[in-house]
Amino acid sequence: MIRTTFKINGRAHSFRKFHQSHRILSQSQDFINTIIKPYTATTYARPDIVFTHGKGSYLYDLENKEYIDFIAGIAVTSLGHSNPDVTELISNQAGTLIHCSNLFYNLHAGELCNKLVTKTIASGGMHDASRVFLCNSGTEANEAALKFARKHGKSFSEDKFELITFENSFHGRSMGALSVTPNPKYQAPFAPLIPGVKVAKAGDIESVKAVISDKTCGVIIEPIQGEGGVTPIDGDFLIQLRQLCTENNAVLIYDEIQCGLGRTGNLWAHSTLPTEGHPDIVTMAKTLGNGFPVGATLINEKIENVLKVGDHGTTYGGNPLGAKIGSFVVDKVSDKEFLQGVTLKSEKFVAGLGKIAERYPDLAKVKGRGLLLGLQFDERVDINQIIAECRDNGLLLLSAGMNVIRFVPALNVPDEVITAGLEIFSTAVDRYLA
């Protein structure tokens, strides 16, 4: 709720009466055009929908229309909207301590750091995980990782500052993270970006060998490229990449902001790799706060050994409220039974999407792992039309690169919701391709 009263065409309106009006549809449009759009910075292209509340895997708009949510805030609300345990936790902690600054330790930040290290190692992920920097978002987690990689590089040489990223990757919108997001659409309006960034092709180790050198301080990669087409990166390639980084004293960073914390059916997407494929840094956010802004950068002792007081910082990162939520979420998504449930739900999605791909073998194929899935269409297909029709019929989906429609629902999405959502999607695809 923005405010209790507002004006449309000079007349005062009560939000409650506005919401209950028999002319809600037209007034909702007036509300968007008069109250929201004139005061909102032009950084997103949004459909004319205003969401007011959510529950589990559903969202509701001003007209109280119900939508099945297979976006989950872009893989964020992984325990569902208005999760009762998270709601109670927020209420209790808000009445105890929200913020005390990083001038002091606080109980919940310490617990979260401890759990991220110990549960990561127990899961088969990053075997030498050691320390955690807490922040507020995925972009901030990546900014910290890039700074840490440069600090490590400069412990060898002032010239060791170059970074390697990969085609179709996405790491954030701030200047450092944007510099390793090699998409001209995102980068061009803000050039020049930070210097020393090289671009390789994921899955092609020769392309990495062509750009890595004794000047390389770090390599950043998503084990599953999310924005870049829901594309899993081959495990053998990641092992070879680890070897190249070790040979060149370069820091290997896995950006698991979208693919980590249970989304693949493992705690981390890289948990299935042997230690020979493990990184020096893992970045995370999204799921970690279930909607509350929380991010983290997990590092090993190699990185910790070059850090000094004052090298990095954050005002809000590690606040007791965010850390308490993160600690609860980590407990949930690291539970073996919970992760088995993610795998079973993934199988249900893959089967449903596979049936659609079978009907249109020349136009569609299934991609991804766990509950980070996509249906990639031939470039002749306008996926935005399919997404719009699904939205009109009560299903929320989003796109990804490479003409992919992406599915990132809550990790605890009920089976019956999966079935209902796939029916809406299948019908929309058939109507478009018929």
One Martini backbone bead per residue (centre of mass of N, CA, C, O) as a GRO file, in nm:
protein
  434
    1MET     BB    1   0.094   0.038   0.026
    2ILE     BB    2   0.139   0.371  -0.036
    3ARG     BB    3  -0.145   0.511   0.046
    4THR     BB    4  -0.457   0.602   0.173
    5THR     BB    5  -0.440   0.858  -0.021
    6PHE     BB    6  -0.555   0.996  -0.340
    7LYS     BB    7  -0.532   1.138  -0.676
    8ILE     BB    8  -0.790   1.169  -0.940
    9ASN     BB    9  -0.863   1.430  -1.112
   10GLY     BB   10  -0.872   1.590  -0.815
   11ARG     BB   11  -0.974   1.337  -0.658
   12ALA     BB   12  -1.035   1.184  -0.370
   13HIS     BB   13  -0.900   0.866  -0.247
   14SER     BB   14  -0.946   0.556  -0.118
   15PHE     BB   15  -0.786   0.269  -0.113
   16ARG     BB   16  -1.007   0.083  -0.011
   17LYS     BB   17  -1.227   0.180  -0.207
   18PHE     BB   18  -1.065   0.134  -0.458
   19HIS     BB   19  -1.036  -0.177  -0.418
   20GLN     BB   20  -1.371  -0.215  -0.392
   21SER     BB   21  -1.448  -0.130  -0.650
   22HIS     BB   22  -1.649  -0.179  -0.942
   23ARG     BB   23  -1.404  -0.001  -1.103
   24ILE     BB   24  -1.117  -0.127  -1.085
   25LEU     BB   25  -0.986  -0.157  -1.360
   26SER     BB   26  -0.979   0.148  -1.439
   27GLN     BB   27  -0.855   0.251  -1.168
   28SER     BB   28  -0.594   0.094  -1.182
   29GLN     BB   29  -0.486   0.246  -1.424
   30ASP     BB   30  -0.492   0.520  -1.288
   31PHE     BB   31  -0.302   0.451  -1.061
   32ILE     BB   32  -0.057   0.391  -1.239
   33ASN     BB   33  -0.058   0.666  -1.409
   34THR     BB   34  -0.072   0.866  -1.145
   35ILE     BB   35   0.106   0.730  -0.899
   36ILE     BB   36   0.349   0.566  -1.030
   37LYS     BB   37   0.489   0.646  -1.307
   38PRO     BB   38   0.564   0.958  -1.247
   39TYR     BB   39   0.767   0.836  -0.984
   40THR     BB   40   0.923   0.625  -1.168
   41ALA     BB   41   1.193   0.500  -1.272
   42THR     BB   42   1.334   0.420  -1.597
   43THR     BB   43   1.425   0.064  -1.559
   44TYR     BB   44   1.142  -0.070  -1.639
   45ALA     BB   45   0.933  -0.317  -1.800
   46ARG     BB   46   0.590  -0.314  -1.722
   47PRO     BB   47   0.312  -0.437  -1.647
   48ASP     BB   48  -0.032  -0.352  -1.561
   49ILE     BB   49   0.052  -0.448  -1.246
   50VAL     BB   50  -0.064  -0.478  -0.898
   51PHE     BB   51   0.069  -0.605  -0.619
   52THR     BB   52  -0.049  -0.697  -0.277
   53HIS     BB   53  -0.024  -1.024  -0.251
   54GLY     BB   54   0.087  -1.341  -0.095
   55LYS     BB   55   0.079  -1.718  -0.127
   56GLY     BB   56   0.319  -1.902  -0.175
   57SER     BB   57   0.245  -1.968  -0.529
   58TYR     BB   58   0.090  -1.683  -0.498
   59LEU     BB   59  -0.060  -1.398  -0.658
   60TYR     BB   60  -0.207  -1.060  -0.601
   61ASP     BB   61  -0.408  -0.812  -0.711
   62LEU     BB   62  -0.616  -0.542  -0.706
   63GLU     BB   63  -0.848  -0.753  -0.818
   64ASN     BB   64  -0.774  -1.039  -0.690
   65LYS     BB   65  -0.606  -1.183  -0.882
   66GLU     BB   66  -0.483  -1.500  -0.963
   67TYR     BB   67  -0.135  -1.623  -0.952
   68ILE     BB   68   0.090  -1.823  -1.078
   69ASP     BB   69   0.432  -1.852  -0.945
   70PHE     BB   70   0.731  -1.898  -1.163
   71ILE     BB   71   0.938  -1.668  -1.038
   72ALA     BB   72   0.996  -1.583  -0.739
   73GLY     BB   73   1.149  -1.308  -0.771
   74ILE     BB   74   1.379  -1.440  -0.918
   75ALA     BB   75   1.463  -1.681  -0.721
   76VAL     BB   76   1.375  -1.593  -0.410
   77THR     BB   77   1.090  -1.719  -0.303
   78SER     BB   78   1.165  -2.041  -0.208
   79LEU     BB   79   0.935  -2.053   0.047
   80GLY     BB   80   0.742  -1.845  -0.024
   81HIS     BB   81   0.487  -1.653   0.031
   82SER     BB   82   0.427  -1.575   0.343
   83ASN     BB   83   0.595  -1.729   0.530
   84PRO     BB   84   0.525  -1.809   0.850
   85ASP     BB   85   0.811  -1.840   0.969
   86VAL     BB   86   0.929  -1.576   0.856
   87THR     BB   87   0.719  -1.385   0.973
   88GLU     BB   88   0.775  -1.448   1.271
   89LEU     BB   89   1.075  -1.386   1.269
   90ILE     BB   90   1.056  -1.089   1.191
   91SER     BB   91   0.882  -0.995   1.424
   92ASN     BB   92   1.068  -1.081   1.656
   93GLN     BB   93   1.333  -0.938   1.562
   94ALA     BB   94   1.215  -0.648   1.538
   95GLY     BB   95   1.166  -0.657   1.865
   96THR     BB   96   1.490  -0.673   1.925
   97LEU     BB   97   1.698  -0.657   1.646
   98ILE     BB   98   1.804  -0.502   1.346
   99HIS     BB   99   2.050  -0.291   1.424
  100CYS     BB  100   2.430  -0.230   1.500
  101SER     BB  101   2.658  -0.278   1.323
  102ASN     BB  102   3.008  -0.350   1.224
  103LEU     BB  103   3.141  -0.263   1.507
  104PHE     BB  104   2.993  -0.533   1.577
  105TYR     BB  105   2.880  -0.810   1.694
  106ASN     BB  106   2.635  -1.067   1.608
  107LEU     BB  107   2.467  -1.351   1.651
  108HIS     BB  108   2.338  -1.410   1.359
  109ALA     BB  109   2.584  -1.364   1.181
  110GLY     BB  110   2.755  -1.588   1.306
  111GLU     BB  111   2.560  -1.822   1.242
  112LEU     BB  112   2.554  -1.789   0.934
  113CYS     BB  113   2.851  -1.827   0.875
  114ASN     BB  114   2.877  -2.106   1.001
  115LYS     BB  115   2.665  -2.251   0.820
  116LEU     BB  116   2.787  -2.193   0.541
  117VAL     BB  117   3.042  -2.352   0.592
  118THR     BB  118   2.949  -2.631   0.713
  119LYS     BB  119   2.721  -2.701   0.500
  120THR     BB  120   2.895  -2.691   0.251
  121ILE     BB  121   3.090  -2.917   0.324
  122ALA     BB  122   2.866  -3.135   0.384
  123SER     BB  123   2.748  -3.117   0.074
  124GLY     BB  124   3.019  -3.102  -0.127
  125GLY     BB  125   3.120  -2.834  -0.121
  126MET     BB  126   3.349  -2.623  -0.075
  127HIS     BB  127   3.604  -2.768   0.104
  128ASP     BB  128   3.759  -2.469   0.194
  129ALA     BB  129   3.568  -2.330   0.351
  130SER     BB  130   3.581  -2.035   0.594
  131ARG     BB  131   3.446  -1.754   0.507
  132VAL     BB  132   3.227  -1.450   0.555
  133PHE     BB  133   3.056  -1.206   0.359
  134LEU     BB  134   2.810  -0.974   0.441
  135CYS     BB  135   2.517  -0.859   0.265
  136ASN     BB  136   2.237  -0.743   0.027
  137SER     BB  137   2.341  -0.875  -0.255
  138GLY     BB  138   2.456  -1.003  -0.546
  139THR     BB  139   2.619  -0.767  -0.645
  140GLU     BB  140   2.777  -0.729  -0.381
  141ALA     BB  141   2.902  -1.010  -0.378
  142ASN     BB  142   3.059  -0.966  -0.646
  143GLU     BB  143   3.219  -0.718  -0.569
  144ALA     BB  144   3.376  -0.856  -0.347
  145ALA     BB  145   3.504  -1.079  -0.520
  146LEU     BB  146   3.661  -0.889  -0.711
  147LYS     BB  147   3.827  -0.749  -0.494
  148PHE     BB  148   3.959  -1.003  -0.376
  149ALA     BB  149   4.100  -1.088  -0.636
  150ARG     BB  150   4.274  -0.832  -0.660
  151LYS     BB  151   4.418  -0.854  -0.391
  152HIS     BB  152   4.548  -1.124  -0.454
  153GLY     BB  153   4.699  -1.039  -0.710
  154LYS     BB  154   4.870  -0.800  -0.567
  155SER     BB  155   5.045  -1.009  -0.398
  156PHE     BB  156   5.222  -1.052  -0.667
  157SER     BB  157   5.111  -0.799  -0.859
  158GLU     BB  158   5.022  -0.496  -0.998
  159ASP     BB  159   4.947  -0.650  -1.287
  160LYS     BB  160   4.732  -0.841  -1.127
  161PHE     BB  161   4.395  -0.750  -1.263
  162GLU     BB  162   4.262  -0.949  -1.438
  163LEU     BB  163   3.952  -1.058  -1.593
  164ILE     BB  164   3.727  -1.340  -1.634
  165THR     BB  165   3.466  -1.404  -1.856
  166PHE     BB  166   3.137  -1.484  -2.009
  167GLU     BB  167   2.935  -1.561  -2.226
  168ASN     BB  168   2.606  -1.497  -2.115
  169SER     BB  169   2.653  -1.344  -1.865
  170PHE     BB  170   2.547  -1.261  -1.513
  171HIS     BB  171   2.644  -1.017  -1.228
  172GLY     BB  172   2.524  -0.722  -1.272
  173ARG     BB  173   2.491  -0.339  -1.242
  174SER     BB  174   2.735  -0.257  -1.137
  175MET     BB  175   3.041  -0.169  -1.245
  176GLY     BB  176   3.183  -0.436  -1.188
  177ALA     BB  177   2.961  -0.642  -1.263
  178LEU     BB  178   2.915  -0.520  -1.548
  179SER     BB  179   3.207  -0.577  -1.659
  180VAL     BB  180   3.121  -0.909  -1.631
  181THR     BB  181   2.872  -0.831  -1.842
  182PRO     BB  182   2.877  -0.921  -2.186
  183ASN     BB  183   2.639  -0.689  -2.265
  184PRO     BB  184   2.576  -0.433  -2.470
  185LYS     BB  185   2.302  -0.338  -2.355
  186TYR     BB  186   2.429  -0.287  -2.064
  187GLN     BB  187   2.716  -0.142  -2.123
  188ALA     BB  188   2.718   0.097  -2.333
  189PRO     BB  189   2.582   0.338  -2.155
  190PHE     BB  190   2.857   0.301  -1.933
  191ALA     BB  191   3.088   0.370  -2.081
  192PRO     BB  192   3.353   0.311  -1.922
  193LEU     BB  193   3.481   0.048  -1.769
  194ILE     BB  194   3.655  -0.167  -1.623
  195PRO     BB  195   3.957  -0.281  -1.656
  196GLY     BB  196   4.072  -0.609  -1.762
  197VAL     BB  197   3.849  -0.760  -1.942
  198LYS     BB  198   3.783  -1.092  -2.031
  199VAL     BB  199   3.644  -1.308  -2.295
  200ALA     BB  200   3.484  -1.618  -2.287
  201LYS     BB  201   3.382  -1.960  -2.351
  202ALA     BB  202   3.167  -2.165  -2.236
  203GLY     BB  203   3.318  -2.492  -2.275
  204ASP     BB  204   3.595  -2.344  -2.385
  205ILE     BB  205   3.917  -2.386  -2.295
  206GLU     BB  206   4.072  -2.241  -2.525
  207SER     BB  207   3.950  -1.958  -2.470
  208VAL     BB  208   4.094  -1.932  -2.196
  209LYS     BB  209   4.390  -1.975  -2.281
  210ALA     BB  210   4.388  -1.708  -2.466
  211VAL     BB  211   4.346  -1.503  -2.185
  212ILE     BB  212   4.527  -1.625  -1.990
  213SER     BB  213   4.754  -1.506  -1.724
  214ASP     BB  214   4.975  -1.339  -1.509
  215LYS     BB  215   4.735  -1.104  -1.500
  216THR     BB  216   4.535  -1.293  -1.368
  217CYS     BB  217   4.312  -1.279  -1.083
  218GLY     BB  218   4.020  -1.367  -1.219
  219VAL     BB  219   3.731  -1.597  -1.231
  220ILE     BB  220   3.391  -1.579  -1.360
  221ILE     BB  221   3.110  -1.813  -1.293
  222GLU     BB  222   2.825  -1.990  -1.389
  223PRO     BB  223   2.717  -2.310  -1.353
  224ILE     BB  224   2.440  -2.160  -1.426
  225GLN     BB  225   2.300  -1.989  -1.672
  226GLY     BB  226   2.038  -1.779  -1.647
  227GLU     BB  227   2.004  -1.523  -1.828
  228GLY     BB  228   2.184  -1.702  -2.053
  229GLY     BB  229   1.962  -1.967  -2.096
  230VAL     BB  230   1.975  -2.198  -1.899
  231THR     BB  231   2.302  -2.299  -1.874
  232PRO     BB  232   2.485  -2.561  -1.823
  233ILE     BB  233   2.802  -2.639  -1.705
  234ASP     BB  234   3.045  -2.837  -1.761
  235GLY     BB  235   3.228  -3.016  -1.537
  236ASP     BB  236   3.497  -3.054  -1.692
  237PHE     BB  237   3.539  -2.756  -1.744
  238LEU     BB  238   3.558  -2.668  -1.443
  239ILE     BB  239   3.807  -2.838  -1.381
  240GLN     BB  240   3.992  -2.702  -1.592
  241LEU     BB  241   3.956  -2.418  -1.478
  242ARG     BB  242   4.082  -2.473  -1.205
  243GLN     BB  243   4.361  -2.550  -1.313
  244LEU     BB  244   4.424  -2.280  -1.452
  245CYS     BB  245   4.406  -2.106  -1.198
  246THR     BB  246   4.629  -2.246  -1.039
  247GLU     BB  247   4.860  -2.201  -1.251
  248ASN     BB  248   4.784  -1.862  -1.237
  249ASN     BB  249   4.695  -1.748  -0.961
  250ALA     BB  250   4.376  -1.764  -0.974
  251VAL     BB  251   4.058  -1.675  -0.898
  252LEU     BB  252   3.769  -1.873  -0.831
  253ILE     BB  253   3.433  -1.787  -0.929
  254TYR     BB  254   3.107  -1.868  -0.807
  255ASP     BB  255   2.795  -1.786  -0.934
  256GLU     BB  256   2.508  -1.872  -0.705
  257ILE     BB  257   2.259  -1.679  -0.696
  258GLN     BB  258   2.051  -1.867  -0.871
  259CYS     BB  259   2.169  -2.185  -0.839
  260GLY     BB  260   2.163  -2.186  -0.539
  261LEU     BB  261   2.028  -2.302  -0.252
  262GLY     BB  262   1.865  -2.580  -0.385
  263ARG     BB  263   1.779  -2.547  -0.696
  264THR     BB  264   1.920  -2.839  -0.794
  265GLY     BB  265   1.905  -3.043  -0.526
  266ASN     BB  266   2.140  -2.887  -0.415
  267LEU     BB  267   2.300  -2.662  -0.243
  268TRP     BB  268   2.499  -2.674  -0.489
  269ALA     BB  269   2.586  -2.691  -0.815
  270HIS     BB  270   2.895  -2.788  -0.730
  271SER     BB  271   2.844  -3.047  -0.540
  272THR     BB  272   2.898  -3.267  -0.782
  273LEU     BB  273   3.187  -3.201  -0.759
  274PRO     BB  274   3.494  -3.233  -0.727
  275THR     BB  275   3.749  -3.068  -0.573
  276GLU     BB  276   3.882  -2.998  -0.858
  277GLY     BB  277   3.606  -2.792  -0.902
  278HIS     BB  278   3.657  -2.587  -0.688
  279PRO     BB  279   3.641  -2.287  -0.542
  280ASP     BB  280   3.727  -1.977  -0.371
  281ILE     BB  281   3.438  -1.855  -0.451
  282VAL     BB  282   3.101  -1.782  -0.329
  283THR     BB  283   2.801  -1.651  -0.450
  284MET     BB  284   2.507  -1.496  -0.285
  285ALA     BB  285   2.132  -1.486  -0.260
  286LYS     BB  286   1.810  -1.457  -0.290
  287THR     BB  287   1.716  -1.719  -0.116
  288LEU     BB  288   1.853  -1.626   0.159
  289GLY     BB  289   1.584  -1.412   0.217
  290ASN     BB  290   1.297  -1.459   0.088
  291GLY     BB  291   1.306  -1.117   0.011
  292PHE     BB  292   1.525  -1.038   0.184
  293PRO     BB  293   1.812  -0.850   0.192
  294VAL     BB  294   2.061  -1.096   0.103
  295GLY     BB  295   2.418  -1.155   0.114
  296ALA     BB  296   2.716  -1.354   0.000
  297THR     BB  297   3.075  -1.429   0.063
  298LEU     BB  298   3.257  -1.717   0.001
  299ILE     BB  299   3.569  -1.821   0.150
  300ASN     BB  300   3.899  -1.886   0.167
  301GLU     BB  301   4.214  -1.864   0.307
  302LYS     BB  302   4.352  -1.737   0.064
  303ILE     BB  303   4.179  -1.481   0.089
  304GLU     BB  304   4.195  -1.406   0.389
  305ASN     BB  305   4.517  -1.357   0.391
  306VAL     BB  306   4.479  -1.065   0.219
  307LEU     BB  307   4.304  -0.940   0.431
  308LYS     BB  308   4.208  -0.620   0.564
  309VAL     BB  309   4.126  -0.378   0.745
  310GLY     BB  310   3.923  -0.186   0.510
  311ASP     BB  311   3.885  -0.336   0.228
  312HIS     BB  312   3.584  -0.372   0.332
  313GLY     BB  313   3.216  -0.299   0.330
  314THR     BB  314   2.907  -0.244   0.537
  315THR     BB  315   2.620  -0.134   0.680
  316TYR     BB  316   2.386  -0.376   0.652
  317GLY     BB  317   2.548  -0.611   0.654
  318GLY     BB  318   2.459  -0.848   0.894
  319ASN     BB  319   2.205  -0.799   1.007
  320PRO     BB  320   2.004  -0.952   1.232
  321LEU     BB  321   1.758  -0.994   1.049
  322GLY     BB  322   1.887  -1.108   0.791
  323ALA     BB  323   2.052  -1.334   0.936
  324LYS     BB  324   1.814  -1.486   1.057
  325ILE     BB  325   1.686  -1.561   0.790
  326GLY     BB  326   1.930  -1.700   0.661
  327SER     BB  327   1.957  -1.922   0.876
  328PHE     BB  328   1.683  -2.051   0.821
  329VAL     BB  329   1.717  -2.110   0.518
  330VAL     BB  330   1.966  -2.293   0.535
  331ASP     BB  331   1.833  -2.514   0.694
  332LYS     BB  332   1.619  -2.585   0.484
  333VAL     BB  333   1.802  -2.616   0.205
  334SER     BB  334   1.996  -2.848   0.353
  335ASP     BB  335   1.783  -3.051   0.363
  336LYS     BB  336   1.744  -3.360   0.236
  337GLU     BB  337   1.436  -3.375   0.204
  338PHE     BB  338   1.403  -3.109   0.059
  339LEU     BB  339   1.591  -3.178  -0.184
  340GLN     BB  340   1.425  -3.418  -0.280
  341GLY     BB  341   1.178  -3.246  -0.348
  342VAL     BB  342   1.309  -3.083  -0.573
  343THR     BB  343   1.367  -3.323  -0.759
  344LEU     BB  344   1.070  -3.413  -0.795
  345LYS     BB  345   0.966  -3.144  -0.910
  346SER     BB  346   1.152  -3.140  -1.151
  347GLU     BB  347   1.044  -3.395  -1.288
  348LYS     BB  348   0.765  -3.276  -1.340
  349PHE     BB  349   0.854  -3.046  -1.519
  350VAL     BB  350   1.018  -3.202  -1.732
  351ALA     BB  351   0.784  -3.375  -1.829
  352GLY     BB  352   0.599  -3.141  -1.922
  353LEU     BB  353   0.805  -2.999  -2.111
  354GLY     BB  354   0.871  -3.251  -2.283
  355LYS     BB  355   0.594  -3.274  -2.422
  356ILE     BB  356   0.618  -3.012  -2.574
  357ALA     BB  357   0.885  -3.074  -2.724
  358GLU     BB  358   0.770  -3.323  -2.874
  359ARG     BB  359   0.560  -3.155  -3.046
  360TYR     BB  360   0.827  -2.941  -3.101
  361PRO     BB  361   1.130  -3.039  -3.203
  362ASP     BB  362   1.208  -2.772  -3.390
  363LEU     BB  363   1.132  -2.541  -3.141
  364ALA     BB  364   1.200  -2.720  -2.870
  365LYS     BB  365   1.386  -2.719  -2.544
  366VAL     BB  366   1.520  -2.849  -2.260
  367LYS     BB  367   1.653  -2.680  -1.965
  368GLY     BB  368   1.854  -2.753  -1.697
  369ARG     BB  369   1.811  -2.763  -1.327
  370GLY     BB  370   1.586  -2.851  -1.135
  371LEU     BB  371   1.444  -2.518  -1.056
  372LEU     BB  372   1.626  -2.439  -1.326
  373LEU     BB  373   1.433  -2.373  -1.603
  374GLY     BB  374   1.386  -2.431  -1.967
  375LEU     BB  375   1.237  -2.316  -2.280
  376GLN     BB  376   1.365  -2.345  -2.594
  377PHE     BB  377   1.330  -2.141  -2.878
  378ASP     BB  378   1.295  -2.056  -3.167
  379GLU     BB  379   1.354  -1.745  -3.310
  380ARG     BB  380   1.057  -1.735  -3.440
  381VAL     BB  381   0.965  -1.720  -3.153
  382ASP     BB  382   0.746  -1.527  -2.947
  383ILE     BB  383   0.773  -1.541  -2.612
  384ASN     BB  384   0.613  -1.286  -2.515
  385GLN     BB  385   0.336  -1.389  -2.604
  386ILE     BB  386   0.325  -1.633  -2.419
  387ILE     BB  387   0.367  -1.486  -2.151
  388ALA     BB  388   0.118  -1.300  -2.179
  389GLU     BB  389  -0.098  -1.522  -2.192
  390CYS     BB  390  -0.034  -1.647  -1.922
  391ARG     BB  391  -0.092  -1.394  -1.756
  392ASP     BB  392  -0.392  -1.367  -1.842
  393ASN     BB  393  -0.424  -1.684  -1.715
  394GLY     BB  394  -0.248  -1.697  -1.432
  395LEU     BB  395   0.073  -1.690  -1.530
  396LEU     BB  396   0.412  -1.661  -1.419
  397LEU     BB  397   0.676  -1.554  -1.637
  398LEU     BB  398   1.013  -1.568  -1.778
  399SER     BB  399   1.288  -1.466  -1.935
  400ALA     BB  400   1.571  -1.544  -2.143
  401GLY     BB  401   1.817  -1.608  -2.304
  402MET     BB  402   1.791  -1.766  -2.612
  403ASN     BB  403   1.477  -1.793  -2.613
  404VAL     BB  404   1.379  -1.828  -2.304
  405ILE     BB  405   1.169  -1.993  -2.078
  406ARG     BB  406   1.139  -1.947  -1.734
  407PHE     BB  407   1.176  -2.168  -1.432
  408VAL     BB  408   1.142  -2.029  -1.076
  409PRO     BB  409   1.016  -2.156  -0.835
  410ALA     BB  410   0.937  -2.257  -0.560
  411LEU     BB  411   1.078  -2.522  -0.382
  412ASN     BB  412   0.765  -2.575  -0.246
  413VAL     BB  413   0.591  -2.638  -0.472
  414PRO     BB  414   0.308  -2.768  -0.543
  415ASP     BB  415   0.199  -3.016  -0.746
  416GLU     BB  416  -0.076  -2.885  -0.831
  417VAL     BB  417   0.060  -2.624  -0.936
  418ILE     BB  418   0.228  -2.745  -1.155
  419THR     BB  419  -0.003  -2.861  -1.320
  420ALA     BB  420  -0.162  -2.598  -1.366
  421GLY     BB  421   0.069  -2.433  -1.497
  422LEU     BB  422   0.130  -2.631  -1.736
  423GLU     BB  423  -0.147  -2.606  -1.867
  424ILE     BB  424  -0.134  -2.310  -1.937
  425PHE     BB  425   0.127  -2.325  -2.101
  426SER     BB  426   0.050  -2.538  -2.310
  427THR     BB  427  -0.189  -2.380  -2.429
  428ALA     BB  428  -0.025  -2.130  -2.520
  429VAL     BB  429   0.165  -2.278  -2.714
  430ASP     BB  430  -0.049  -2.404  -2.896
  431ARG     BB  431  -0.182  -2.138  -2.986
  432TYR     BB  432   0.075  -2.020  -3.118
  433LEU     BB  433   0.167  -2.291  -3.300
  434ALA     BB  434  -0.104  -2.365  -3.464
   0.00000   0.00000   0.00000
